[in-house]
Amino acid sequence: MRIIMKKLNMIAALFMLLTPIFWSCTAKDHNVTLTYEPANMYRPQCSAELTLIKFQDNRNRAEIGHKEEMALYYPKYQEVNEWISRALQMELDEAGCRAKYVEALDDDSKGTVIVGQVKDLYLTKTSMINYTVDMRLNVILKQDGQEFWEKTYS
């Protein structure tokens, strides 16, 4: 479990560092395709089998950011909560965990389960090379239906 918690800490840091990828292809229609590539970093080895439930989207806005002129940007093809959940699954798989991604909690979900909420994700371009990021994720680990760890990343 400690490896999974360390991995979650690393994921949160990576999201903060890699968020400017949002702006790498700013389309004229203000829709941004959300993509994610696992980081090629040292990874603690994980042999856990776990279920990752798609995070809930508890943000209070549909847009994911804006530029100086207040041009709003929206996700294209994929919702923010799915993007974050699948990125976490990729990182866990890269570390050797056997993470099964599911859309919703199943009554038969036994073993280690990760659930969470995206509370905020917003990027503001303040200058040609500067961005501010507001992000809050709440992550909960459960074992056989019992919550044993919770953390909010911001």
mmCIF file of C-alpha atoms in Angstrom:
data_model
loop_
_atom_site.group_PDB
_atom_site.id
_atom_site.type_symbol
_atom_site.label_atom_id
_atom_site.label_comp_id
_atom_site.label_asym_id
_atom_site.label_seq_id
_atom_site.Cartn_x
_atom_site.Cartn_y
_atom_site.Cartn_z
ATOM 1 C CA MET A 1 0.000 0.000 0.000
ATOM 2 C CA ARG A 2 2.876 2.372 0.715
ATOM 3 C CA ILE A 3 3.983 2.103 -2.926
ATOM 4 C CA ILE A 4 0.487 3.035 -4.103
ATOM 5 C CA MET A 5 0.430 6.072 -1.780
ATOM 6 C CA LYS A 6 3.876 7.176 -2.993
ATOM 7 C CA LYS A 7 2.669 6.737 -6.556
ATOM 8 C CA LEU A 8 -0.375 8.927 -5.860
ATOM 9 C CA ASN A 9 1.918 11.642 -4.467
ATOM 10 C CA MET A 10 4.090 11.428 -7.573
ATOM 11 C CA ILE A 11 1.029 11.572 -9.858
ATOM 12 C CA ALA A 12 -0.207 14.750 -8.194
ATOM 13 C CA ALA A 13 3.204 16.363 -8.659
ATOM 14 C CA LEU A 14 3.335 15.272 -12.305
ATOM 15 C CA PHE A 15 -0.073 16.779 -13.025
ATOM 16 C CA MET A 16 1.128 20.089 -11.654
ATOM 17 C CA LEU A 17 4.301 19.977 -13.754
ATOM 18 C CA LEU A 18 2.749 18.677 -16.972
ATOM 19 C CA THR A 19 -0.440 20.708 -17.030
ATOM 20 C CA PRO A 20 0.918 23.206 -19.609
ATOM 21 C CA ILE A 21 0.471 20.376 -22.130
ATOM 22 C CA PHE A 22 -3.111 21.639 -22.211
ATOM 23 C CA TRP A 23 -1.898 24.617 -24.184
ATOM 24 C CA SER A 24 0.445 22.833 -26.577
ATOM 25 C CA CYS A 25 -2.261 22.708 -29.249
ATOM 26 C CA THR A 26 -4.703 25.520 -28.723
ATOM 27 C CA ALA A 27 -7.314 25.066 -31.384
ATOM 28 C CA LYS A 28 -9.231 27.945 -32.903
ATOM 29 C CA ASP A 29 -12.468 26.452 -31.607
ATOM 30 C CA HIS A 30 -11.100 26.592 -28.042
ATOM 31 C CA ASN A 31 -11.353 22.820 -27.537
ATOM 32 C CA VAL A 32 -8.294 21.070 -26.146
ATOM 33 C CA THR A 33 -7.649 17.359 -26.632
ATOM 34 C CA LEU A 34 -6.507 15.969 -23.283
ATOM 35 C CA THR A 35 -3.646 13.494 -23.624
ATOM 36 C CA TYR A 36 -1.226 11.973 -21.142
ATOM 37 C CA GLU A 37 2.056 10.121 -21.465
ATOM 38 C CA PRO A 38 3.458 8.316 -18.419
ATOM 39 C CA ALA A 39 6.561 9.974 -17.019
ATOM 40 C CA ASN A 40 9.817 8.107 -17.561
ATOM 41 C CA MET A 41 11.011 8.405 -13.991
ATOM 42 C CA TYR A 42 12.285 6.054 -11.326
ATOM 43 C CA ARG A 43 9.324 3.927 -10.306
ATOM 44 C CA PRO A 44 9.029 1.914 -7.132
ATOM 45 C CA GLN A 45 7.911 -1.572 -8.038
ATOM 46 C CA CYS A 46 4.337 -2.486 -7.263
ATOM 47 C CA SER A 47 2.788 -5.916 -7.494
ATOM 48 C CA ALA A 48 -0.634 -4.989 -6.147
ATOM 49 C CA GLU A 49 -3.840 -5.820 -7.921
ATOM 50 C CA LEU A 50 -6.347 -3.017 -7.597
ATOM 51 C CA THR A 51 -9.474 -1.483 -9.068
ATOM 52 C CA LEU A 52 -9.511 2.169 -10.092
ATOM 53 C CA ILE A 53 -12.987 3.688 -10.225
ATOM 54 C CA LYS A 54 -13.389 6.645 -12.610
ATOM 55 C CA PHE A 55 -13.082 9.767 -10.478
ATOM 56 C CA GLN A 56 -16.172 11.925 -10.026
ATOM 57 C CA ASP A 57 -16.112 15.379 -11.593
ATOM 58 C CA ASN A 58 -17.062 17.790 -8.805
ATOM 59 C CA ARG A 59 -15.746 20.929 -10.509
ATOM 60 C CA ASN A 60 -18.044 23.933 -10.579
ATOM 61 C CA ARG A 61 -17.257 24.856 -14.218
ATOM 62 C CA ALA A 62 -17.070 23.130 -17.580
ATOM 63 C CA GLU A 63 -14.069 25.027 -18.945
ATOM 64 C CA ILE A 64 -10.510 23.967 -18.120
ATOM 65 C CA GLY A 65 -8.812 27.323 -18.496
ATOM 66 C CA HIS A 66 -8.407 30.628 -20.275
ATOM 67 C CA LYS A 67 -5.831 32.839 -21.929
ATOM 68 C CA GLU A 68 -5.158 36.519 -21.246
ATOM 69 C CA GLU A 69 -8.002 37.628 -23.509
ATOM 70 C CA MET A 70 -10.448 35.521 -21.495
ATOM 71 C CA ALA A 71 -10.827 33.010 -24.345
ATOM 72 C CA LEU A 72 -12.166 29.935 -22.563
ATOM 73 C CA TYR A 73 -10.922 26.412 -23.254
ATOM 74 C CA TYR A 74 -12.931 23.205 -22.955
ATOM 75 C CA PRO A 75 -11.889 19.536 -23.034
ATOM 76 C CA LYS A 76 -12.334 17.763 -26.358
ATOM 77 C CA TYR A 77 -13.129 14.029 -26.772
ATOM 78 C CA GLN A 78 -12.562 13.167 -23.112
ATOM 79 C CA GLU A 79 -13.890 14.482 -19.810
ATOM 80 C CA VAL A 80 -11.439 15.818 -17.232
ATOM 81 C CA ASN A 81 -12.284 13.165 -14.626
ATOM 82 C CA GLU A 82 -11.769 10.338 -17.143
ATOM 83 C CA TRP A 83 -8.475 11.888 -18.290
ATOM 84 C CA ILE A 84 -7.144 12.074 -14.719
ATOM 85 C CA SER A 85 -8.376 8.575 -13.862
ATOM 86 C CA ARG A 86 -6.822 7.003 -16.949
ATOM 87 C CA ALA A 87 -3.546 8.867 -16.395
ATOM 88 C CA LEU A 88 -3.404 7.467 -12.865
ATOM 89 C CA GLN A 89 -4.112 3.985 -14.217
ATOM 90 C CA MET A 90 -1.253 4.351 -16.745
ATOM 91 C CA GLU A 91 1.186 5.397 -14.029
ATOM 92 C CA LEU A 92 0.153 2.534 -11.754
ATOM 93 C CA ASP A 93 0.458 0.038 -14.628
ATOM 94 C CA GLU A 94 3.903 1.428 -15.505
ATOM 95 C CA ALA A 95 4.958 0.787 -11.893
ATOM 96 C CA GLY A 96 3.919 -2.843 -12.173
ATOM 97 C CA CYS A 97 0.523 -2.658 -10.453
ATOM 98 C CA ARG A 98 -2.338 -4.462 -12.103
ATOM 99 C CA ALA A 99 -4.846 -1.610 -12.132
ATOM 100 C CA LYS A 100 -8.278 -2.394 -13.541
ATOM 101 C CA TYR A 101 -10.169 0.729 -14.668
ATOM 102 C CA VAL A 102 -13.943 0.713 -14.276
ATOM 103 C CA GLU A 103 -16.581 3.389 -14.843
ATOM 104 C CA ALA A 104 -18.499 2.785 -11.609
ATOM 105 C CA LEU A 105 -18.150 0.942 -8.323
ATOM 106 C CA ASP A 106 -19.359 -2.625 -8.550
ATOM 107 C CA ASP A 107 -20.854 -4.391 -5.556
ATOM 108 C CA ASP A 108 -18.317 -7.162 -6.171
ATOM 109 C CA SER A 109 -15.309 -4.797 -5.961
ATOM 110 C CA LYS A 110 -13.145 -6.588 -3.439
ATOM 111 C CA GLY A 111 -9.523 -5.977 -2.645
ATOM 112 C CA THR A 112 -7.880 -2.577 -3.032
ATOM 113 C CA VAL A 113 -10.059 0.078 -4.658
ATOM 114 C CA ILE A 114 -9.124 3.671 -5.526
ATOM 115 C CA VAL A 115 -11.918 6.244 -5.746
ATOM 116 C CA GLY A 116 -11.710 10.009 -5.957
ATOM 117 C CA GLN A 117 -13.104 13.343 -6.974
ATOM 118 C CA VAL A 118 -11.763 16.091 -9.205
ATOM 119 C CA LYS A 119 -12.660 19.166 -7.184
ATOM 120 C CA ASP A 120 -10.917 21.725 -9.405
ATOM 121 C CA LEU A 121 -8.692 21.849 -12.472
ATOM 122 C CA TYR A 122 -8.110 25.196 -14.142
ATOM 123 C CA LEU A 123 -5.189 26.666 -16.048
ATOM 124 C CA THR A 124 -4.673 30.380 -16.613
ATOM 125 C CA LYS A 125 -2.133 31.624 -19.130
ATOM 126 C CA THR A 126 -0.756 34.813 -17.583
ATOM 127 C CA SER A 127 1.973 35.560 -20.139
ATOM 128 C CA MET A 128 3.726 33.985 -23.094
ATOM 129 C CA ILE A 129 5.497 31.438 -20.871
ATOM 130 C CA ASN A 130 3.748 31.665 -17.502
ATOM 131 C CA TYR A 131 0.739 29.731 -16.273
ATOM 132 C CA THR A 132 -1.082 29.381 -13.007
ATOM 133 C CA VAL A 133 -2.717 26.084 -12.130
ATOM 134 C CA ASP A 134 -5.541 25.462 -9.708
ATOM 135 C CA MET A 135 -6.005 21.764 -9.055
ATOM 136 C CA ARG A 136 -7.634 19.824 -6.242
ATOM 137 C CA LEU A 137 -8.053 16.059 -6.216
ATOM 138 C CA ASN A 138 -9.456 13.967 -3.400
ATOM 139 C CA VAL A 139 -8.212 10.359 -3.418
ATOM 140 C CA ILE A 140 -9.527 7.531 -1.221
ATOM 141 C CA LEU A 141 -8.114 4.013 -0.869
ATOM 142 C CA LYS A 142 -10.414 1.221 0.267
ATOM 143 C CA GLN A 143 -9.670 -2.370 1.187
ATOM 144 C CA ASP A 144 -12.611 -4.778 0.931
ATOM 145 C CA GLY A 145 -15.059 -1.872 1.162
ATOM 146 C CA GLN A 146 -13.418 -0.223 4.191
ATOM 147 C CA GLU A 147 -11.783 3.182 3.726
ATOM 148 C CA PHE A 148 -8.250 3.204 5.141
ATOM 149 C CA TRP A 149 -6.595 6.252 3.544
ATOM 150 C CA GLU A 150 -7.726 9.612 2.179
ATOM 151 C CA LYS A 151 -5.845 12.645 0.953
ATOM 152 C CA THR A 152 -6.678 15.860 -0.883
ATOM 153 C CA TYR A 153 -4.007 17.072 -3.300
ATOM 154 C CA SER A 154 -3.867 20.734 -4.230
#
